[in-house]
Amino acid sequence: MSSDPMAGNRFVVQYYETLTTSGVRLFLARHDALVVRLGGESGQWDVQEVSDGNLNLVFLVHGPAGSVCVKQSLPHVRVDPNWQMPLDRTEFEAAWLRRVAQIEPERVPVFLLFDSDMFVLVMECLDNFVTLRQAVGNGGDAVEPSRVIAEFVARTAFFSSFLARKLEDVMPDLSFFAKNTTLTRITFDLVLSDPFRPHCRNHWLKELDRDVAELQNDEAVLLAVAYLQQRFLASPQALLHGDLHSGSIMVRGDDVRVIDGEFSLYGPIGFDCGLYLAHLVLAWAAAPSAPRRAHIVDAIDIFWAEFRKAFLALWQAEVPGGDLCSRATFSVYPSLLRLEQEQYLDSVFSDMVGFAAAEIIRRIIGYAQVTDFDWLQTTSEKAERQRDALVFAANLLRKAPQSPEEVSARLRI
Amino acid sequence: MSSDPMAGNRFVVQYYETLTTSGVRLFLARHDALVVRLGGESGQWDVQEVSDGNLNLVFLVHGPAGSVCVKQSLPHVRVDPNWQMPLDRTEFEAAWLRRVAQIEPERVPVFLLFDSDMFVLVMECLDNFVTLRQAVGNGGDAVEPSRVIAEFVARTAFFSSFLARKLEDVMPDLSFFAKNTTLTRITFDLVLSDPFRPHCRNHWLKELDRDVAELQNDEAVLLAVAYLQQRFLASPQALLHGDLHSGSIMVRGDDVRVIDGEFSLYGPIGFDCGLYLAHLVLAWAAAPSAPRRAHIVDAIDIFWAEFRKAFLALWQAEVPGGDLCSRATFSVYPSLLRLEQEQYLDSVFSDMVGFAAAEIIRRIIGYAQVTDFDWLQTTSEKAERQRDALVFAANLLRKAPQSPEEVSARLRI
């Protein structure tokens, strides 16, 4: 045992080197199971680098028999080599993937390997999938994927929470994911801090100058965000994905998969719900027609309704249950359990709305923006649509809606 | 790195053996600094076993030059060898002691040594101190110690919280103390669960049968307790002592020390406040005279007033501050910071009241009771006093007081 048990994560980086396409080939060839999966000789494998996120190297590898996806942490932000970053994030993604695969194996890529010296994660390659953002942007269905993600969030949240598990089972995971401070810092700064004050990482269309100034000087907004910051850091209800936007969701027909769990942490369930909701709202603001907007509002309605239904169904069914609010605790008073459940879900709803607002705002005026508006021809059109989303989001923080109907009513105008 | 990073605490127990008085002598003689502190030869040392808590062996050792206190975990509850228990709790106490010594060095015994093979903690021996429970029970002052403890809780909570520290500094501690599941389980069960349902560990005077039945069948009480359970497990605001009753506080004149941090965890600040408050209320209920009762109510008033004052003063002074609600965040709107502070402290007050109620109840009808009532001659007298405390506590849960004045008004009748 270490003399200082608090020394925390220390990583042996002596074996680490950044992968190249030929490095990927050599790496995979050392693992028999992966060689079998790919088939043939390593020289026959097609290795393509497809890195397009902000943080990592990603390679897709195809062999005669099958394919894999290889993801490696870089010691810096991929798009900004001056922004240095510890390598451990792939470890949290690997841990998230393995936890979630126990709950929702059909909804994540198959985990194949994690190499803790090279910080390399190997998983199923999602051939012919596109991101949900692309699918919805191209006029695809938003309703069915929202139903699927609602159930995914409900199940992963419920089964990782104190509602379903004893504290002896939750705490080791909570303890482990609490070490994911590098990416928790990014979320805290980029989603919940920078956009609400002048900061050099922010940027926006000049047409939005006045909106941004109003937002950053609105006392109600600032108070709401201070509360969201507390919820985010100090409400470990369940294991979250932590970055559940429509670019972290892959679809192919009715096959829906969630990827990129490197931001995972124990936090408030409404955070995952809120991020998903935010990107539906961004798609709504960018949508090319009124019927298309209406379709996305339908998806928003369905998302919360399905989440709520699925979460409650698990809570009602769950036996023997976790430490909090189990059916056993309230066996004598089932009506109390119902009341407790309503309060719990009201609180998730309230968190969802708040975090959705912060995420919408940061995707329009913060460091990392979205592509949804790129199809618009002029900046004035783009600014107008972005203003729709920005005003909707700011109003969520100024005056929180009391029901899901109120959310969609605000979008149906 | 382990292939499963979640494997959690595993302790090498091969070197462990339960200490005897001669074992203590041999153990201390192996450590030069302790030999110097004690003076003379190990044969000259006076070793007394004084174990009287529920969980550990405790020895006080005096040599020609000085003294030490030696505390060792047992692999079972001391008073119930059939209740087995992991040994790691001393490690959490040692970690707590070292953290708190950085913040309030004058308020804890001096840390001397932790041996992680033997699970032995060696610290300053508090010669001629008595517990605050004994002091108050013997008619001693309750007001000044309450002032000191209020400041102690305010300072240790504030400086371990996200209010004063960056998440990169808080999360490693949060991660470490989240592993203290053995004693967190005990608190969860004995304080927040068992007393509110029929359970074989509960026991009480038969005169209280009706009160207990009412309490355990009161829907408002059960809902309030379900909420407290959530707060306890999933609101890591600050590093708590976790068992801050008047037997964990030692006094000698105006020297006040807090001991026994083995229940330490990240949790809601109101939990520590509430436990301290609960034992003042128990002392109030057991007090021999009306003036004595009034004195203890004064101490209760002072405790919250001083806690609030000290906590706010730190928050106002703190520079550069932590991640949550720092002065920097609200530099443009100082009035918002004030509002945020009021809301935060209202929430601590509300937690304090709830946890105090649970603690009072469990000390009268639960597994581990208090000695405050032992001086009373007849069980009917004892039951009457305990009923005062029990009814007061149940009413805190049924109808939460909205102000500290309301708490003391309920006690001044």
XYZ file of C-alpha atoms in Angstrom, chain B residues 2-280:
279
model
C -4.422 -3.548 -12.882
C -6.397 -5.067 -15.723
C -9.515 -4.183 -13.777
C -9.057 -0.700 -12.389
C -12.247 -1.125 -10.377
C -10.898 -3.929 -8.249
C -10.860 -1.486 -5.353
C -9.293 -1.809 -1.939
C -7.489 -4.999 -1.244
C -5.495 -5.152 1.925
C -2.504 -7.252 2.701
C -3.517 -8.728 6.016
C -0.669 -11.190 6.381
C 1.184 -9.008 8.886
C -1.870 -8.170 10.938
C -2.226 -9.338 14.473
C -4.362 -7.968 17.255
C -2.294 -5.916 19.670
C -1.958 -6.795 23.317
C -0.383 -4.497 25.894
C 2.985 -6.205 25.354
C 2.418 -6.098 21.594
C 1.907 -2.356 21.845
C 5.231 -2.023 23.619
C 7.041 -3.997 20.899
C 5.271 -2.111 18.136
C 6.157 1.332 19.504
C 9.758 0.329 20.257
C 10.306 -0.235 16.519
C 9.715 3.440 15.760
C 12.529 5.762 16.847
C 10.450 8.938 16.828
C 7.893 7.349 19.134
C 10.602 6.003 21.447
C 12.010 9.520 21.729
C 8.561 10.942 22.385
C 7.862 8.439 25.170
C 11.387 8.509 26.624
C 13.256 5.823 28.528
C 13.096 2.099 27.705
C 9.994 0.274 26.480
C 9.929 -1.647 29.756
C 9.329 1.592 31.629
C 6.256 2.497 29.617
C 2.831 2.252 31.165
C 0.406 0.702 28.655
C -3.301 0.756 29.416
C -6.062 -0.623 27.255
C -8.989 1.790 27.371
C -11.128 0.495 24.476
C -14.659 1.649 25.087
C -16.009 2.464 21.642
C -17.820 -0.103 19.564
C -15.194 -0.769 16.944
C -11.544 -0.624 17.947
C -8.777 -1.360 20.396
C -7.378 1.747 22.064
C -4.262 1.904 24.246
C -2.837 4.860 26.138
C 0.912 4.669 26.621
C 2.913 6.818 29.024
C 6.690 7.010 29.240
C 9.050 9.185 31.241
C 9.023 11.922 28.556
C 5.564 11.790 27.049
C 2.571 9.803 25.942
C 0.847 8.441 22.830
C -2.509 6.954 21.948
C -2.560 3.743 19.882
C -5.683 2.741 18.012
C -6.100 -0.482 16.051
C -8.951 -1.800 13.930
C -10.341 -5.156 14.929
C -11.616 -7.555 12.283
C -15.028 -7.427 13.960
C -17.174 -5.072 16.041
C -15.411 -4.944 19.412
C -18.571 -5.503 21.385
C -19.937 -8.153 18.984
C -17.260 -10.544 17.609
C -19.858 -12.123 15.299
C -20.276 -8.835 13.406
C -17.262 -9.071 11.103
C -15.741 -5.957 9.650
C -12.885 -5.069 7.258
C -9.795 -3.548 8.839
C -9.409 -0.547 6.557
C -11.327 1.929 8.711
C -8.199 3.059 10.586
C -6.752 4.079 7.234
C -9.667 6.440 6.675
C -9.285 7.850 10.158
C -5.577 8.447 9.529
C -6.342 10.135 6.197
C -9.058 12.272 7.823
C -6.701 13.277 10.616
C -4.012 14.369 8.179
C -6.471 16.336 6.020
C -8.032 18.082 8.997
C -4.659 18.822 10.591
C -3.889 20.945 7.521
C -6.986 23.044 8.208
C -7.462 22.954 11.992
C -4.228 21.665 13.569
C -5.237 22.910 17.028
C -8.482 20.945 17.040
C -7.251 17.385 16.499
C -4.709 15.175 18.246
C -1.285 15.343 16.614
C -0.896 12.597 14.002
C 2.202 10.493 14.684
C 2.094 7.294 12.622
C -0.095 5.035 10.541
C 0.936 1.436 9.931
C -1.017 0.040 7.004
C -0.060 -3.585 7.644
C -1.181 -3.588 11.257
C -3.946 -0.981 10.749
C -2.536 0.902 13.692
C -2.854 4.652 14.120
C -0.628 6.386 16.673
C -1.435 9.907 17.759
C -1.109 12.365 20.608
C -2.563 11.122 23.879
C -5.113 13.586 25.179
C -4.127 13.405 28.846
C -6.659 14.751 31.324
C -9.275 15.425 28.685
C -12.848 14.212 29.105
C -15.501 13.793 26.473
C -17.797 16.729 25.900
C -20.654 14.395 26.817
C -19.144 13.813 30.244
C -18.341 17.492 30.718
C -21.833 18.657 29.838
C -23.427 15.817 31.782
C -21.477 16.962 34.842
C -22.805 20.485 34.530
C -19.930 21.919 32.495
C -20.189 24.715 29.971
C -21.855 23.750 26.664
C -21.712 27.162 25.025
C -17.996 27.727 24.454
C -17.333 24.236 23.086
C -20.285 24.717 20.727
C -18.710 27.908 19.479
C -15.423 26.084 18.879
C -17.064 23.130 17.131
C -19.133 25.461 14.970
C -15.974 27.082 13.712
C -14.285 23.690 13.346
C -17.102 22.335 11.174
C -17.305 25.545 9.152
C -13.570 25.570 8.429
C -13.090 21.874 7.674
C -16.216 21.795 5.510
C -15.458 24.985 3.637
C -11.818 24.228 2.912
C -12.536 20.692 1.713
C -15.418 21.776 -0.521
C -15.742 22.848 -4.147
C -16.339 26.335 -2.768
C -12.696 26.677 -1.749
C -10.976 24.121 -3.976
C -10.748 23.273 -7.639
C -12.344 20.014 -8.726
C -8.865 18.622 -9.470
C -8.106 18.966 -5.746
C -11.454 17.781 -4.408
C -12.009 14.744 -6.630
C -8.983 12.679 -5.471
C -10.147 13.045 -1.860
C -13.756 12.380 -2.801
C -12.569 9.295 -4.686
C -10.530 8.057 -1.730
C -13.147 8.556 0.977
C -15.850 7.011 -1.241
C -14.071 3.730 -0.500
C -14.979 3.994 3.191
C -18.020 1.861 2.501
C -17.892 -0.263 5.645
C -18.549 2.619 7.999
C -20.766 4.458 5.516
C -22.915 1.327 5.560
C -23.080 1.435 9.351
C -24.190 5.064 9.339
C -26.695 4.444 6.585
C -28.218 1.473 8.389
C -28.000 2.508 12.029
C -28.806 6.220 11.659
C -30.953 6.462 8.548
C -32.676 3.111 8.097
C -33.156 0.697 11.005
C -34.828 3.096 13.475
C -37.583 3.833 10.975
C -38.769 0.274 10.544
C -39.031 -2.825 12.671
C -35.493 -4.194 12.963
C -33.875 -6.625 15.388
C -31.095 -4.154 16.213
C -33.580 -1.591 17.576
C -34.432 -1.538 21.296
C -36.146 0.941 23.595
C -37.908 1.318 26.922
C -41.308 -0.353 26.802
C -42.862 2.944 27.919
C -41.986 4.263 24.457
C -43.760 1.485 22.521
C -46.554 3.725 21.352
C -44.229 6.567 20.354
C -42.074 4.211 18.312
C -45.096 2.694 16.572
C -46.376 6.159 15.701
C -43.006 7.236 14.401
C -42.467 4.151 12.262
C -45.914 4.495 10.735
C -45.830 8.215 10.034
C -45.779 8.822 6.291
C -44.289 12.308 6.640
C -41.430 10.913 8.723
C -40.750 8.110 6.252
C -40.690 10.514 3.285
C -38.353 12.875 5.113
C -36.010 9.997 5.938
C -36.009 8.751 2.328
C -34.880 12.236 1.334
C -32.160 12.278 4.013
C -30.877 8.938 2.728
C -30.439 10.461 -0.724
C -28.730 13.530 0.680
C -26.364 11.389 2.727
C -25.207 9.138 -0.118
C -25.300 11.502 -3.081
C -24.426 15.045 -1.930
C -20.650 15.162 -1.559
C -20.316 18.808 -0.547
C -17.358 18.480 1.796
C -15.208 16.124 3.833
C -17.239 15.228 6.911
C -16.187 13.809 10.248
C -19.214 11.547 9.885
C -19.786 10.784 13.576
C -19.563 14.151 15.301
C -21.302 13.389 18.571
C -20.254 14.665 21.967
C -18.293 11.474 22.653
C -16.061 12.250 19.644
C -15.144 15.606 21.158
C -12.609 15.897 23.970
C -12.310 18.908 26.248
C -9.841 20.112 28.851
C -10.548 23.655 29.945
C -10.843 25.634 26.744
C -8.843 23.089 24.745
C -11.311 21.258 22.479
C -10.293 18.370 20.190
C -12.178 16.275 17.695
C -11.257 12.587 17.509
C -12.447 9.363 15.870
C -12.677 10.377 12.212
C -13.039 6.804 10.976
C -16.554 7.464 9.638
C -15.247 10.269 7.429
C -16.726 10.660 3.957
C -17.641 13.315 1.430
C -21.235 14.199 2.201
C -23.656 17.003 2.992
C -22.237 19.561 5.429
C -25.514 19.515 7.371
C -24.760 15.954 8.419
C -21.891 16.959 10.723
C -23.891 19.953 11.978
C -26.910 17.746 12.561
C -25.069 15.129 14.564
C -23.591 17.757 16.845
C -26.990 19.392 17.272
C -28.633 16.038 18.021
C -26.395 15.377 20.990
C -27.034 18.823 22.409
